Amino acid sequence: MSERPTSLVLLADNREDSGAKTTAMLTAAGFTANFVNDGQKALDAFFAQPPQCLVIRHGLSARGARSLLDAIKADNVYGHLPVVVIVSPEQIEVGIDWHHNPADDYVVEPFTGAELISRIRMCWARAQRDVNANPLTGLPGNLTISREAERRLKNGTPFAFGYLDIDGFKAFNDRYGFGRGDEAIRMTARILVNTIRSLESQETYVGHVGGDDFVFITPPHLMAQACERIIAAFELVATDFYDEEDRVRGYIQSVDRQGNPQQYSLMSCSIGAVDTISTQVSHIAELFSRVAEVKTFAKRLPGSNYIIDRRK
């Protein structure tokens, strides 16, 4: 397993000495540990910078471990991320209701760094198997996206399915390298997740197909609003990824596949969407085909755009 998927761990422990000791264990193993000392800070930090694993103390203050677990596991984007709970021998003796504490694993104090790291890696590997998460963004991948779309089609509840593609990403990647390209991908993922969460609907979903391709699901009446917010947020920050000379010029110079010099516009984003009220789709393959077709049409337009298919 590569290091990048397991590089960031969020540690929530109200015992400062224990937290410092666990942080040292994680750091020694090559992780980056964000340490917070209460549950509310943990929840804020989790959604501000989603980790690859959350380690929390059972009995956490400010917002209890149970409340924190419920909030994270109920999230339809990051609910699959693994949670390891630190417990005392006394708590094990008394008994913990794991049905109402939906953690993925636990360690009993005192524990070694090797034991904790092994638990984290095991949980992360299991989470990847379960949800087919994209290793760069942590968002659900193709298999999970297909299952989610199929489930909604079978349920018969109307929904809208959006497909986002970054225009000019290949030229950006060629010009600045894959490291900055990865940052642009992560930025897009954060915009999508934060925007979709701001819609205040439980019927939403975000997935990462791969590369610069993302999908998202909303109730039909919220899709236009979602697209407009996503495009506005993307346009606000996308130019920050360029060097000043390219940003001022408004384009980058690169070569095409034949090695000929070309000018490429700065990154924008195109979104195609299909909703199951306006467009009758009965099979997942039909849904994916229609939304890809609409997205391709949106990409032919200059700049950032979205198109919602209204064809029957």
Coordinates of C-alpha atoms in Angstrom, one line a residue:
M1 CA 0.0 0.0 0.0
S2 CA 1.3 3.5 -0.9
E3 CA 2.1 6.0 1.8
R4 CA -0.1 8.8 0.5
P5 CA -3.5 7.2 1.3
T6 CA -2.4 6.7 5.0
S7 CA -0.4 9.9 5.4
L8 CA -2.9 12.0 7.5
V9 CA -4.5 10.9 10.8
L10 CA -6.8 13.0 12.9
L11 CA -6.3 12.2 16.6
A12 CA -8.9 13.4 19.1
D13 CA -7.9 12.8 22.7
N14 CA -8.8 15.0 25.7
R15 CA -5.8 13.6 27.7
E16 CA -2.9 15.9 26.6
D17 CA -0.2 13.5 27.8
S18 CA -1.7 10.6 26.0
G19 CA -2.4 12.7 22.9
A20 CA 1.2 13.8 22.7
K21 CA 2.5 10.3 23.1
T22 CA 0.2 8.9 20.4
T23 CA 1.1 11.8 18.1
A24 CA 4.8 10.9 18.6
M25 CA 4.0 7.3 17.6
L26 CA 2.2 8.4 14.4
T27 CA 4.9 10.8 13.5
A28 CA 7.7 8.2 14.0
A29 CA 5.8 5.9 11.6
G30 CA 5.7 8.6 8.9
F31 CA 2.1 9.8 9.4
T32 CA 1.1 13.4 9.7
A33 CA -1.0 13.7 12.9
N34 CA -3.5 16.5 13.5
F35 CA -4.1 16.5 17.3
V36 CA -7.2 18.0 18.8
N37 CA -8.4 17.7 22.4
D38 CA -12.2 17.6 22.1
G39 CA -15.0 16.2 20.0
Q40 CA -16.3 19.4 18.4
K41 CA -12.8 20.4 17.3
A42 CA -12.4 16.9 15.9
L43 CA -15.6 17.3 13.8
D44 CA -14.6 20.7 12.5
A45 CA -11.1 19.4 11.6
F46 CA -12.5 16.3 10.0
F47 CA -14.6 18.2 7.5
A48 CA -12.0 21.0 7.0
Q49 CA -9.3 18.5 6.0
P50 CA -10.6 14.9 5.8
P51 CA -8.0 12.5 7.1
Q52 CA -7.4 8.9 6.0
C53 CA -8.2 7.7 9.5
L54 CA -9.6 9.1 12.7
V55 CA -8.3 7.9 16.1
I56 CA -10.5 9.0 19.0
R57 CA -10.6 8.4 22.7
H58 CA -13.7 6.7 24.0
G59 CA -15.3 9.2 26.4
L60 CA -14.1 12.3 24.6
S61 CA -15.1 15.6 26.0
A62 CA -17.1 18.6 24.4
R63 CA -18.8 16.4 21.9
G64 CA -18.8 12.8 23.0
A65 CA -17.1 10.0 21.0
R66 CA -20.5 8.5 20.3
S67 CA -21.9 11.8 18.9
L68 CA -18.8 12.3 16.8
L69 CA -19.0 8.7 15.4
D70 CA -22.6 9.2 14.6
A71 CA -22.0 12.4 12.7
I72 CA -19.1 11.0 10.7
K73 CA -20.6 7.6 9.9
A74 CA -23.8 9.2 8.7
D75 CA -22.0 11.4 6.2
N76 CA -22.6 10.0 2.7
V77 CA -19.2 11.2 1.4
Y78 CA -16.7 10.4 4.2
G79 CA -18.7 7.9 6.2
H80 CA -16.5 5.1 4.9
L81 CA -13.3 6.5 6.4
P82 CA -12.0 4.3 9.2
V83 CA -12.3 5.2 12.9
V84 CA -10.1 3.5 15.6
V85 CA -11.2 4.1 19.2
I86 CA -8.8 4.2 22.2
V87 CA -10.3 2.4 25.2
S88 CA -9.0 1.6 28.7
P89 CA -8.9 -1.9 30.2
E90 CA -11.7 -0.9 32.6
Q91 CA -14.0 0.2 29.8
I92 CA -13.5 -3.2 28.2
E93 CA -14.3 -5.0 31.5
V94 CA -17.5 -3.0 31.9
G95 CA -18.4 -3.6 28.3
I96 CA -18.9 -1.2 25.3
D97 CA -22.0 -1.3 23.2
W98 CA -20.3 -1.4 19.8
H99 CA -23.7 -1.5 18.0
H100 CA -24.2 2.1 19.1
N101 CA -20.5 3.1 18.8
P102 CA -19.9 2.4 15.1
A103 CA -16.1 2.3 15.2
D104 CA -14.1 0.2 12.8
D105 CA -11.6 -1.1 15.4
Y106 CA -10.1 -0.3 18.8
V107 CA -6.9 -0.4 20.8
V108 CA -6.6 -1.0 24.5
E109 CA -4.2 1.1 26.6
P110 CA -1.3 0.7 27.0
F111 CA -0.6 0.0 23.3
T112 CA 2.5 0.2 21.2
G113 CA 3.1 2.3 18.2
A114 CA 3.4 -0.8 16.1
E115 CA 0.0 -2.1 17.2
L116 CA -1.7 1.3 16.6
I117 CA -0.1 1.6 13.1
S118 CA -1.1 -1.9 12.2
R119 CA -4.7 -1.3 13.3
I120 CA -4.8 1.9 11.2
R121 CA -3.4 0.2 8.1
M122 CA -5.8 -2.7 8.4
C123 CA -8.8 -0.4 8.7
W124 CA -7.7 1.7 5.8
A125 CA -7.2 -1.4 3.6
R126 CA -10.6 -2.7 4.5
A127 CA -12.2 0.6 3.8
Q128 CA -10.7 0.7 0.4
R129 CA -12.0 -2.8 -0.4
D130 CA -15.4 -1.9 0.9
V131 CA -15.9 1.4 -1.0
N132 CA -13.4 1.4 -3.8
A133 CA -12.2 4.8 -2.7
N134 CA -10.1 7.0 -4.9
P135 CA -6.6 7.1 -3.2
L136 CA -6.0 10.7 -4.1
T137 CA -9.2 12.3 -2.8
G138 CA -10.7 9.5 -0.6
L139 CA -14.0 9.9 -2.4
P140 CA -16.0 6.8 -3.5
G141 CA -14.7 5.3 -6.8
N142 CA -16.3 3.7 -9.9
L143 CA -17.7 0.6 -8.2
T144 CA -19.4 2.5 -5.4
I145 CA -20.7 5.1 -7.8
S146 CA -22.3 2.5 -9.9
R147 CA -23.9 0.8 -6.9
E148 CA -25.3 4.1 -5.7
A149 CA -26.8 5.1 -9.0
E150 CA -28.2 1.6 -9.5
R151 CA -29.7 1.7 -6.0
R152 CA -31.4 5.0 -6.7
L153 CA -32.8 3.8 -10.0
K154 CA -34.3 0.7 -8.4
N155 CA -35.8 2.7 -5.6
G156 CA -37.5 4.9 -8.1
T157 CA -36.9 8.1 -6.2
P158 CA -36.2 11.0 -8.6
F159 CA -32.6 12.2 -8.6
A160 CA -30.2 14.3 -10.7
F161 CA -26.8 12.9 -11.7
G162 CA -24.0 15.4 -12.6
Y163 CA -20.7 14.7 -14.3
L164 CA -17.9 17.3 -13.9
D165 CA -14.7 17.5 -16.0
I166 CA -11.9 20.0 -15.7
D167 CA -11.2 21.8 -19.0
G168 CA -7.5 22.3 -19.7
F169 CA -6.3 20.0 -17.0
K170 CA -4.0 18.0 -19.2
A171 CA -2.2 21.1 -20.4
F172 CA -1.9 22.3 -16.8
N173 CA -0.5 18.9 -15.7
D174 CA 2.0 19.0 -18.6
R175 CA 3.1 22.5 -17.8
Y176 CA 3.4 22.2 -14.0
G177 CA 3.8 18.5 -13.3
F178 CA 1.7 15.9 -11.6
G179 CA 2.3 17.3 -8.0
R180 CA 0.5 20.5 -8.8
G181 CA -2.0 18.6 -10.9
D182 CA -2.9 16.4 -7.9
E183 CA -3.4 19.6 -5.8
A184 CA -5.8 20.9 -8.5
I185 CA -7.7 17.6 -8.3
R186 CA -7.9 17.8 -4.5
M187 CA -9.1 21.4 -4.7
T188 CA -11.9 20.3 -7.1
A189 CA -12.9 17.5 -4.7
R190 CA -13.1 19.9 -1.8
I191 CA -15.3 22.3 -3.8
L192 CA -17.6 19.6 -4.8
V193 CA -18.0 18.1 -1.3
N194 CA -18.4 21.5 0.4
T195 CA -20.9 22.7 -2.2
I196 CA -23.0 19.6 -2.2
R197 CA -23.0 19.5 1.6
S198 CA -24.2 23.2 1.7
L199 CA -27.4 22.2 -0.2
E200 CA -28.8 20.9 3.1
S201 CA -30.2 17.8 1.6
Q202 CA -29.6 14.3 2.8
E203 CA -30.2 12.9 -0.7
T204 CA -26.8 14.0 -2.1
Y205 CA -23.6 12.1 -3.1
V206 CA -20.2 12.8 -4.5
G207 CA -17.8 10.4 -6.2
H208 CA -14.5 10.5 -8.0
V209 CA -14.4 8.6 -11.3
G210 CA -10.7 9.2 -11.6
G211 CA -8.3 11.8 -13.0
D212 CA -10.2 15.1 -13.4
D213 CA -13.6 13.4 -13.7
F214 CA -16.1 13.6 -10.8
V215 CA -19.8 12.8 -10.4
F216 CA -22.4 14.1 -7.9
I217 CA -26.0 13.4 -7.1
T218 CA -28.7 15.8 -5.9
P219 CA -32.5 16.0 -5.8
P220 CA -33.6 17.2 -9.2
H221 CA -34.7 20.6 -8.0
L222 CA -31.2 21.3 -6.6
M223 CA -29.0 20.4 -9.5
A224 CA -29.0 23.8 -11.2
Q225 CA -28.2 25.5 -7.9
A226 CA -25.4 23.0 -7.3
C227 CA -23.9 23.5 -10.7
E228 CA -23.9 27.3 -10.4
R229 CA -22.3 27.2 -6.9
I230 CA -19.6 24.7 -8.1
I231 CA -18.7 26.8 -11.1
A232 CA -18.6 30.0 -9.0
A233 CA -16.3 28.4 -6.4
F234 CA -14.1 26.8 -9.1
E235 CA -13.7 30.0 -11.0
L236 CA -12.8 31.8 -7.8
V237 CA -9.7 29.7 -7.0
A238 CA -8.6 27.9 -10.2
T239 CA -6.4 30.8 -11.4
D240 CA -4.4 30.7 -8.1
F241 CA -2.8 27.4 -9.3
Y242 CA -1.0 29.2 -12.1
D243 CA 2.3 31.1 -12.0
E244 CA 1.8 34.9 -12.2
E245 CA 3.0 35.2 -15.8
D246 CA 0.5 32.6 -17.1
R247 CA -2.3 34.0 -14.9
V248 CA -1.7 37.6 -16.3
R249 CA -1.4 36.3 -19.8
G250 CA -4.6 34.3 -19.5
Y251 CA -3.2 31.2 -21.1
I252 CA -0.3 28.8 -21.0
Q253 CA 2.0 27.8 -23.8
S254 CA 2.6 24.1 -24.3
V255 CA 2.9 21.5 -27.2
D256 CA 0.2 19.2 -28.5
R257 CA 0.6 15.4 -29.0
Q258 CA 2.4 16.1 -32.3
G259 CA 4.9 18.4 -30.6
N260 CA 3.5 21.6 -32.1
P261 CA 3.4 24.7 -30.0
Q262 CA -0.1 25.6 -28.8
Q263 CA -1.8 28.0 -26.5
Y264 CA -4.2 26.6 -23.9
S265 CA -6.8 28.4 -21.9
L266 CA -6.6 28.4 -18.1
M267 CA -8.6 25.7 -16.4
S268 CA -12.4 25.9 -16.3
C269 CA -15.0 23.2 -15.6
S270 CA -17.8 21.7 -17.6
I271 CA -20.8 19.9 -16.1
G272 CA -23.3 17.7 -17.8
A273 CA -26.4 16.5 -15.8
V274 CA -29.4 14.3 -16.3
D275 CA -32.4 14.1 -14.0
T276 CA -34.7 11.2 -13.9
I277 CA -37.8 13.4 -14.0
S278 CA -37.0 15.1 -17.3
T279 CA -35.2 12.2 -18.9
Q280 CA -36.5 8.6 -18.7
V281 CA -33.7 6.3 -18.0
S282 CA -34.2 2.7 -16.9
H283 CA -30.7 1.3 -16.8
I284 CA -27.5 2.5 -15.3
A285 CA -25.6 2.2 -18.6
E286 CA -28.2 4.5 -20.2
L287 CA -27.8 7.0 -17.4
F288 CA -24.0 7.1 -17.7
S289 CA -24.2 7.3 -21.5
R290 CA -26.6 10.2 -21.5
V291 CA -24.7 12.2 -18.9
A292 CA -21.4 11.7 -20.6
E293 CA -23.0 12.9 -23.9
V294 CA -24.3 16.1 -22.2
K295 CA -20.9 16.7 -20.5
T296 CA -19.2 16.4 -23.8
F297 CA -21.5 19.0 -25.3
A298 CA -20.8 21.3 -22.4
K299 CA -17.1 21.0 -23.0
R300 CA -17.5 22.4 -26.5
L301 CA -18.6 25.7 -25.0
P302 CA -15.8 28.2 -24.0
G303 CA -15.2 28.6 -20.2
S304 CA -17.1 27.0 -17.4
N305 CA -20.6 25.8 -18.2
Y306 CA -23.3 23.4 -17.2
I307 CA -26.0 21.8 -19.2
I308 CA -28.9 19.8 -17.7
D309 CA -30.5 17.4 -20.2
R310 CA -34.2 18.1 -20.7
R311 CA -34.7 15.5 -23.5
K312 CA -37.3 12.8 -22.8

